[in-house]
Short mmCIF file of C-alpha atoms and ligand atoms in Angstrom, two decimals:
data_model
loop_
_atom_site.label_atom_id
_atom_site.label_comp_id
_atom_site.label_asym_id
_atom_site.label_seq_id
_atom_site.Cartn_x
_atom_site.Cartn_y
_atom_site.Cartn_z
CA UNK M 1 13.66 -18.44 11.61
CA UNK M 2 15.93 -18.55 8.23
CA UNK M 3 19.11 -20.61 9.67
CA UNK M 4 22.21 -18.85 10.37
CA UNK M 5 24.12 -20.92 7.55
CA UNK M 6 21.74 -20.27 4.45
CA UNK M 7 22.45 -16.74 5.63
CA UNK M 8 25.75 -16.95 5.39
CA UNK M 9 24.81 -18.96 1.56
CA UNK M 10 23.34 -15.68 0.45
CA UNK M 11 25.56 -13.51 2.12
CA UNK M 12 28.59 -15.92 0.08
CA UNK M 13 26.41 -15.88 -2.92
CA UNK M 14 25.22 -13.08 -3.97
CA UNK M 15 26.83 -10.31 -6.64
CA UNK M 16 26.28 -6.75 -5.20
CA UNK M 17 26.35 -6.16 -9.46
CA UNK M 18 23.81 -8.06 -10.20
CA UNK M 19 21.14 -7.82 -7.18
CA UNK M 20 22.07 -3.59 -7.51
CA UNK M 21 21.90 -4.43 -12.00
CA UNK M 22 18.48 -5.44 -11.75
CA UNK M 23 17.95 -1.35 -10.54
CA UNK M 24 20.01 0.59 -12.83
CA UNK M 25 22.10 0.65 -15.44
CA UNK M 26 26.09 -0.16 -14.31
CA UNK M 27 28.72 0.40 -16.91
CA UNK M 28 32.26 -0.51 -15.94
CA UNK M 29 34.83 1.74 -14.70
CA UNK M 30 38.32 0.02 -14.02
CA UNK M 31 37.61 -2.86 -11.40
CA UNK M 32 33.94 -1.07 -10.51
CA UNK M 33 31.16 -0.53 -11.94
CA UNK M 34 29.52 3.21 -11.56
CA UNK M 35 25.52 3.98 -12.67
CA UNK M 36 23.47 6.72 -11.37
CA UNK M 37 22.78 7.11 -7.73
CA UNK M 38 18.76 5.81 -6.99
CA UNK M 39 18.58 7.55 -3.69
CA UNK M 40 19.36 10.87 -4.93
CA UNK M 41 18.52 13.08 -8.14
CA UNK M 42 21.47 13.22 -10.54
CA UNK M 43 22.97 13.76 -14.17
CA UNK M 44 26.22 12.14 -13.77
CA UNK M 45 26.98 8.97 -12.05
CA UNK M 46 28.75 9.53 -9.06
CA UNK M 47 26.73 5.81 -8.05
CA UNK M 48 29.30 2.98 -6.94
CA UNK M 49 29.56 -0.23 -7.24
CA UNK M 50 32.51 -2.91 -5.89
CA UNK M 51 32.27 -6.77 -6.78
CA UNK M 52 35.28 -7.21 -5.11
CA UNK M 53 34.39 -5.79 -1.69
CA UNK M 54 31.04 -6.54 -2.21
CA UNK M 55 29.56 -3.47 -1.31
CA UNK M 56 28.67 -0.15 -3.18
CA UNK M 57 28.60 4.06 -2.69
CA UNK M 58 27.01 7.14 -3.86
CA UNK M 59 29.90 9.75 -3.71
CA UNK M 60 27.13 12.77 -4.25
CA UNK M 61 25.09 11.66 -1.17
CA UNK M 62 27.25 9.24 1.05
CA UNK M 63 24.70 5.55 1.00
CA UNK M 64 26.57 2.82 0.59
CA UNK M 65 26.27 -1.05 2.05
CA UNK M 66 25.22 -4.26 0.86
CA UNK M 67 22.92 -6.07 -1.04
CA UNK M 68 20.69 -6.56 1.55
CA UNK M 69 21.25 -3.24 2.67
CA UNK M 70 20.97 -2.22 -0.67
CA UNK M 71 17.19 -4.48 -1.38
CA UNK M 72 16.45 -2.33 2.18
CA UNK M 73 16.79 1.12 1.66
CA UNK M 74 15.70 0.66 -2.05
CA UNK M 75 12.06 -1.61 -1.62
CA UNK M 76 12.29 -1.05 1.99
CA UNK M 77 12.09 -4.28 2.85
CA UNK M 78 13.12 -5.49 6.48
CA UNK M 79 16.50 -7.79 6.72
CA UNK M 80 14.11 -10.89 6.03
CA UNK M 81 12.72 -10.17 3.47
CA UNK M 82 15.94 -8.61 1.66
CA UNK M 83 16.57 -12.35 2.50
CA UNK M 84 14.32 -14.05 0.40
CA UNK M 85 14.83 -11.81 -1.78
CA UNK M 86 18.37 -12.59 -2.39
CA UNK M 87 17.77 -16.41 -2.21
CA UNK M 88 14.70 -16.34 -4.77
CA UNK M 89 16.83 -14.45 -7.25
CA UNK M 90 19.77 -17.12 -6.86
CA UNK M 91 17.72 -20.65 -6.39
CA UNK M 92 18.70 -20.55 -2.75
CA UNK M 93 16.44 -22.94 -0.37
CA UNK M 94 15.34 -21.06 3.02
CA UNK M 95 14.84 -24.09 5.30
CA UNK M 96 13.07 -21.85 7.74
CA UNK M 97 13.97 -23.56 11.60
CA UNK M 98 11.42 -26.29 11.62
CA UNK M 99 7.46 -24.66 12.63
CA UNK M 100 5.52 -26.67 15.23
CA UNK M 101 2.04 -27.95 14.35
CA UNK M 102 0.34 -24.85 14.99
CA UNK M 103 2.44 -23.22 13.47
CA UNK M 104 2.05 -24.64 10.55
CA UNK M 105 -1.74 -24.36 10.63
CA UNK M 106 -1.44 -20.35 11.53
CA UNK M 107 0.70 -20.17 7.79
CA UNK M 108 -1.21 -22.85 5.94
CA UNK M 109 -4.05 -20.45 6.29
CA UNK M 110 -2.58 -17.79 5.73
CA UNK M 111 -1.47 -19.03 2.69
CA UNK M 112 -4.65 -19.92 1.62
CA UNK M 113 -6.24 -16.88 2.99
CA UNK M 114 -3.75 -15.35 0.16
CA UNK M 115 -4.82 -17.13 -2.41
CA UNK M 116 -8.39 -16.86 -2.25
CA UNK M 117 -8.10 -12.84 -1.75
CA UNK M 118 -6.36 -12.40 -4.79
CA UNK M 119 -8.67 -15.26 -6.46
CA UNK M 120 -11.60 -12.55 -5.46
CA UNK M 121 -9.75 -9.99 -6.85
CA UNK M 122 -9.75 -10.62 -10.15
CA UNK M 123 -13.62 -12.14 -10.35
CA UNK M 124 -14.68 -8.19 -9.31
CA UNK M 125 -12.01 -6.75 -11.96
CA UNK M 126 -13.18 -8.88 -14.50
CA UNK M 127 -17.36 -8.46 -13.75
CA UNK M 128 -16.30 -4.56 -13.64
CA UNK M 129 -14.61 -4.78 -16.83
CA UNK M 130 -16.55 -7.62 -18.82
CA UNK M 131 -20.21 -8.55 -17.66
CA UNK M 132 -22.88 -6.23 -17.97
CA UNK M 133 -23.72 -4.99 -14.64
CA UNK M 134 -20.82 -4.07 -14.09
CA UNK M 135 -19.62 -1.95 -16.46
CA UNK M 136 -23.62 0.21 -16.31
CA UNK M 137 -23.13 -0.01 -12.71
CA UNK M 138 -20.22 0.13 -11.34
CA UNK M 139 -17.44 1.08 -14.39
CA UNK M 140 -20.12 4.62 -15.22
CA UNK M 141 -20.21 5.34 -10.52
CA UNK M 142 -16.37 4.97 -10.64
CA UNK M 143 -16.09 7.63 -14.92
CA UNK M 144 -18.99 9.95 -13.41
CA UNK M 145 -16.72 9.77 -9.69
CA UNK M 146 -14.57 11.23 -12.04
CA UNK M 147 -11.12 8.69 -12.29
CA UNK M 148 -10.04 7.54 -15.60
CA UNK M 149 -10.29 4.15 -16.63
CA UNK M 150 -5.59 4.31 -16.22
CA UNK M 151 -6.62 5.04 -12.62
CA UNK M 152 -9.39 2.70 -12.26
CA UNK M 153 -7.13 -0.13 -13.72
CA UNK M 154 -3.87 0.86 -11.43
CA UNK M 155 -6.18 0.58 -8.40
CA UNK M 156 -7.77 -2.46 -8.74
CA UNK M 157 -10.62 -1.58 -8.78
CA UNK M 158 -13.58 -3.71 -9.26
CA UNK M 159 -17.75 -4.69 -9.42
CA UNK M 160 -19.17 -7.35 -6.52
CA UNK M 161 -22.25 -7.40 -8.17
CA UNK M 162 -25.95 -7.91 -6.79
CA UNK M 163 -27.23 -11.53 -7.23
CA UNK M 164 -25.79 -11.91 -3.12
CA UNK M 165 -23.68 -14.86 -3.71
CA UNK M 166 -22.25 -14.36 -6.72
CA UNK M 167 -18.57 -14.47 -5.41
CA UNK M 168 -19.42 -17.85 -3.04
CA UNK M 169 -20.72 -19.95 -5.72
CA UNK M 170 -17.58 -19.21 -8.05
CA UNK M 171 -14.97 -19.32 -5.42
CA UNK M 172 -16.81 -23.17 -4.73
CA UNK M 173 -16.95 -23.67 -8.17
CA UNK M 174 -13.06 -23.57 -8.59
CA UNK M 175 -12.50 -25.32 -4.96
CA UNK M 176 -12.06 -22.85 -2.92
CA UNK M 177 -12.84 -23.96 0.61
CA UNK M 178 -16.61 -22.80 2.50
CA UNK M 179 -14.47 -22.25 5.92
CA UNK M 180 -11.77 -20.26 4.21
CA UNK M 181 -14.66 -18.03 2.66
CA UNK M 182 -15.61 -17.92 5.52
CA UNK M 183 -12.55 -17.40 6.89
CA UNK M 184 -12.03 -13.81 4.55
CA UNK M 185 -14.62 -12.98 5.74
CA UNK M 186 -15.76 -13.01 1.94
CA UNK M 187 -19.12 -13.80 2.80
CA UNK M 188 -21.24 -14.79 6.04
CA UNK M 189 -23.67 -17.44 6.60
CA UNK M 190 -26.86 -16.58 6.84
CA UNK M 191 -28.94 -19.76 7.87
CA UNK M 192 -26.59 -22.90 7.59
CA UNK M 193 -27.50 -23.60 4.59
CA UNK M 194 -26.68 -19.77 2.73
CA UNK M 195 -23.28 -18.31 2.78
CA UNK M 196 -23.85 -15.03 1.52
CA UNK M 197 -21.21 -12.74 -0.12
CA UNK M 198 -20.13 -9.69 2.44
CA UNK M 199 -19.44 -6.96 -0.41
CA UNK M 200 -22.73 -7.50 -2.78
CA UNK M 201 -23.82 -4.15 -4.71
CA UNK M 202 -20.76 -2.34 -4.43
CA UNK M 203 -18.02 -1.44 -6.40
CA UNK M 204 -14.80 -2.64 -4.63
CA UNK M 205 -11.30 -0.96 -3.43
CA UNK M 206 -8.96 -3.75 -2.72
CA UNK M 207 -6.07 -2.67 0.05
CA UNK M 208 -2.68 -3.65 -0.71
CA UNK M 209 0.18 -5.12 1.56
CA UNK M 210 2.77 -3.18 1.31
CA UNK M 211 4.80 -5.73 -0.92
CA UNK M 212 1.88 -5.67 -3.62
CA UNK M 213 -0.35 -8.69 -1.28
CA UNK M 214 -3.47 -8.23 -2.38
CA UNK M 215 -4.97 -8.49 2.29
CA UNK M 216 -8.63 -7.37 2.50
CA UNK M 217 -10.72 -4.99 0.80
CA UNK M 218 -13.29 -1.86 1.22
CA UNK M 219 -16.47 -1.71 -0.97
CA UNK M 220 -18.83 1.01 -1.43
CA UNK M 221 -22.36 0.49 -1.54
CA UNK M 222 -24.26 1.99 -4.87
CA UNK M 223 -27.48 1.19 -3.70
CA UNK M 224 -29.78 3.48 -1.29
CA UNK M 225 -31.22 1.37 0.70
CA UNK M 226 -27.63 -0.23 2.33
CA UNK M 227 -26.52 -0.03 5.06
CA UNK M 228 -23.61 0.67 6.29
CA UNK M 229 -22.17 3.45 2.75
CA UNK M 230 -18.74 1.48 2.92
CA UNK M 231 -17.57 -1.60 4.46
CA UNK M 232 -14.45 -3.77 4.88
CA UNK M 233 -13.18 -6.75 5.58
CA UNK M 234 -13.06 -7.67 8.95
CA UNK M 235 -10.05 -8.86 10.69
CA UNK M 236 -8.16 -12.31 9.36
CA UNK M 237 -4.68 -13.53 9.98
CA UNK M 238 -4.04 -11.36 6.75
CA UNK M 239 -5.51 -8.09 7.96
CA UNK M 240 -5.20 -5.78 10.19
CA UNK M 241 -6.26 -2.91 9.85
CA UNK M 242 -3.78 -0.62 12.38
CA UNK M 243 -1.10 -2.19 10.65
CA UNK M 244 -2.01 -1.20 7.09
CA UNK M 245 -2.33 1.58 4.75
CA UNK M 246 -4.06 2.36 1.83
CA UNK M 247 -2.59 2.82 -1.11
CA UNK M 248 1.29 2.27 0.70
CA UNK M 249 2.27 0.34 -2.55
CA UNK M 250 1.50 2.00 -5.23
CA UNK M 251 3.09 5.57 -2.80
CA UNK M 252 6.23 4.03 -0.59
CA UNK M 253 8.19 5.02 -3.80
CA UNK M 254 7.08 8.39 -4.32
CA UNK M 255 7.34 8.84 -0.22
CA UNK M 256 10.92 7.98 0.36
CA UNK M 257 11.82 9.88 -2.94
CA UNK M 258 9.91 12.83 -1.67
CA UNK M 259 11.41 12.30 1.53
CA UNK M 260 7.05 13.51 2.89
CA UNK M 261 3.53 11.36 2.83
CA UNK M 262 0.34 12.89 2.69
CA UNK M 263 -2.80 11.63 4.76
CA UNK M 264 -6.06 11.61 3.70
CA UNK M 265 -9.18 10.00 4.43
CA UNK M 266 -11.12 7.92 2.31
CA UNK M 267 -10.22 5.49 -0.85
CA UNK M 268 -10.99 8.23 -3.66
CA UNK M 269 -8.48 11.01 -1.88
CA UNK M 270 -6.40 8.54 -2.51
CA UNK M 271 -7.39 7.57 -6.11
CA UNK M 272 -8.16 12.08 -6.94
CA UNK M 273 -4.84 12.85 -5.75
CA UNK M 274 -2.66 10.35 -8.04
CA UNK M 275 -4.76 11.09 -10.50
CA UNK M 276 -3.76 14.25 -10.42
CA UNK M 277 0.14 13.12 -10.47
CA UNK M 278 0.68 13.59 -6.63
CA UNK M 279 0.67 9.01 -5.76
CA UNK M 280 3.23 9.92 -2.13
CA UNK M 281 -0.54 9.46 -0.58
CA UNK M 282 -2.03 7.06 1.57
CA UNK M 283 -5.36 6.67 3.55
CA UNK M 284 -6.22 5.34 7.30
CA UNK M 285 -9.16 3.38 5.39
CA UNK M 286 -11.81 3.24 7.78
CA UNK M 287 -9.33 4.26 11.18
CA UNK M 288 -8.31 6.57 12.60
CA UNK M 289 -4.81 6.79 12.47
CA UNK M 290 -2.82 4.18 14.57
CA UNK M 291 0.76 4.21 15.60
CA UNK M 292 1.38 0.74 13.99
CA UNK M 293 0.14 2.60 10.78
CA UNK M 294 2.75 5.65 11.91
CA UNK M 295 5.57 3.66 11.68
CA UNK M 296 4.88 1.81 8.57
CA UNK M 297 5.56 5.36 6.91
CA UNK M 298 8.62 5.99 9.28
CA UNK M 299 10.15 3.49 7.07
CA UNK M 300 10.32 6.07 3.79
CA UNK M 301 10.14 9.19 5.54
CA UNK M 302 9.67 11.37 9.14
CA UNK M 303 7.77 13.78 6.89
CA UNK M 304 3.98 14.28 7.61
CA UNK M 305 0.96 15.85 6.27
CA UNK M 306 -2.44 15.26 6.84
CA UNK M 307 -4.37 16.56 4.84
CA UNK M 308 -8.04 17.24 6.69
CA UNK M 309 -11.89 17.48 5.24
CA UNK M 310 -13.29 21.19 6.21
CA UNK M 311 -15.07 19.93 8.75
CA UNK M 312 -14.92 19.89 12.51
CA UNK M 313 -15.06 15.74 12.18
CA UNK M 314 -12.25 16.11 10.28
CA UNK M 315 -10.41 18.14 12.48
CA UNK M 316 -11.25 16.97 15.34
CA UNK M 317 -9.81 12.90 13.92
CA UNK M 318 -6.91 14.65 12.71
CA UNK M 319 -5.43 16.40 15.91
CA UNK M 320 -6.32 12.75 17.29
CA UNK M 321 -3.94 12.06 14.51
CA UNK M 322 -1.18 14.75 14.99
CA UNK M 323 -0.02 14.04 18.67
CA UNK M 324 0.48 10.41 18.17
CA UNK M 325 2.31 11.29 15.24
CA UNK M 326 4.01 13.81 17.28
CA UNK M 327 5.48 11.34 20.15
CA UNK M 328 6.88 8.59 18.05
CA UNK M 329 8.94 12.01 16.48
CA UNK M 330 7.68 12.18 13.06
CA UNK M 331 7.23 15.89 11.94
CA UNK M 332 3.93 17.05 11.37
CA UNK M 333 2.11 19.76 7.86
CA UNK M 334 -1.52 20.22 8.75
CA UNK M 335 -3.50 20.85 5.76
CA UNK M 336 -7.01 22.04 5.77
CA UNK M 337 -9.32 21.77 2.91
CA UNK M 338 -12.21 24.76 2.29
CA UNK M 339 -15.41 24.39 3.59
CA UNK M 340 -17.06 21.03 2.62
CA UNK M 341 -14.53 19.63 0.16
CA UNK M 342 -12.16 16.54 1.32
CA UNK M 343 -9.59 16.23 -1.61
CA UNK M 344 -10.80 14.57 -3.69
CA UNK M 345 -13.89 17.02 -4.86
CA UNK M 346 -11.44 19.75 -3.98
CA UNK M 347 -9.03 18.65 -6.58
CA UNK M 348 -11.32 18.26 -8.99
CA UNK M 349 -12.37 21.89 -8.74
CA UNK M 350 -8.35 22.46 -9.72
CA UNK M 351 -5.73 22.02 -12.62
CA UNK M 352 -3.26 19.35 -11.68
CA UNK M 353 -0.77 22.22 -11.74
CA UNK M 354 -3.42 24.40 -9.43
CA UNK M 355 -3.86 21.83 -7.47
CA UNK M 356 0.47 20.68 -6.67
CA UNK M 357 0.71 24.95 -5.86
CA UNK M 358 -1.89 24.50 -3.05
CA UNK M 359 -0.82 21.87 -1.75
CA UNK M 360 2.56 24.12 -2.25
CA UNK M 361 1.27 27.07 0.03
CA UNK M 362 -1.23 25.62 2.09
CA UNK M 363 1.99 25.58 4.49
CA UNK M 364 5.49 25.95 4.69
CA UNK M 365 6.54 23.78 7.52
CA UNK M 366 7.01 20.62 9.51
CA UNK M 367 6.26 20.93 12.84
CA UNK M 368 7.49 18.71 15.35
CA UNK M 369 6.93 17.86 19.16
CA UNK M 370 8.52 21.33 20.58
CA UNK M 371 6.70 24.00 17.91
CA UNK M 372 3.51 22.07 17.84
CA UNK M 373 1.86 24.77 20.25
CA UNK M 374 2.37 27.25 17.73
CA UNK M 375 0.32 26.06 15.01
CA UNK M 376 -3.50 27.74 15.52
ZN1 LIG A 401 22.88 9.36 -3.94
#
């Protein structure tokens, strides 16, 4: 909880022209400042900032508000997140209201898990790019799958070595706590003495929060003997599967700009679409779509397009999703893929332009709860 007096101090301190000025170029025009609107496409500036009133207003699209609403609209922060951003920018200390010892413990645990996740992510990335094993096995796998280096780097893909305790040993050598390691789900106990890495011998897909923090991982097995092809981090105090969407951090600005969010099934579908220049795409990553995930999308757009695999299981899974999306008051489009294709494989048979054209032509209208029955 941010106390009232701190909120007042933030509002008294912030300068709207500085807050907006971090995102767009403003030029002086009389007592006001003028720039190109970040909320709609325009060539002649109609976005006006009034330093005296502390507000902005776009005469092209009608968007308007104060520093906090600017951050909420532009960066999709919620109210406390916007306040914290401003407090940081202006060096205002937020004295959060006194927490109980239980709350403090949870907060400390979360902090440790975030730090460990970042550490693990760096370890996996280094193992992929700098170690011979990672280059030969992990990097060559991604390249065989058709992913270029730019995409591999952008999504911070990595490699978890075959050595069953490689990450655990590295973490302990860097003074991480064994209990925190176990709580993160990055490893588990096989007996009293031995802790092994959950993701050994896998290529790694870190899962980012919408503000870019590492919450957990998905790992794809490379050995044929592995029990599960994909494995995900178990739930922890920072990773709640049903509230996370894979790719949201990289997609949010485009989702909001293009006013549509594509939903695909797997990690590699998200990567393949990005590689084709389509960035407004996320995946429910290992769960069927949840209400919380749809609510997260609704912060950016009311329109969802589901891309589903052209097999019976794919169709069934997306139907469950459609019903729930409609109940949340969102509009939904469905694009089926040709038999035995998913967005990853199909996108690789087409050029960027042809793939975009395919998506455009497949379905030209959104369905809402009233006209949903007419789809099939
Ligand atoms: Zn505008």
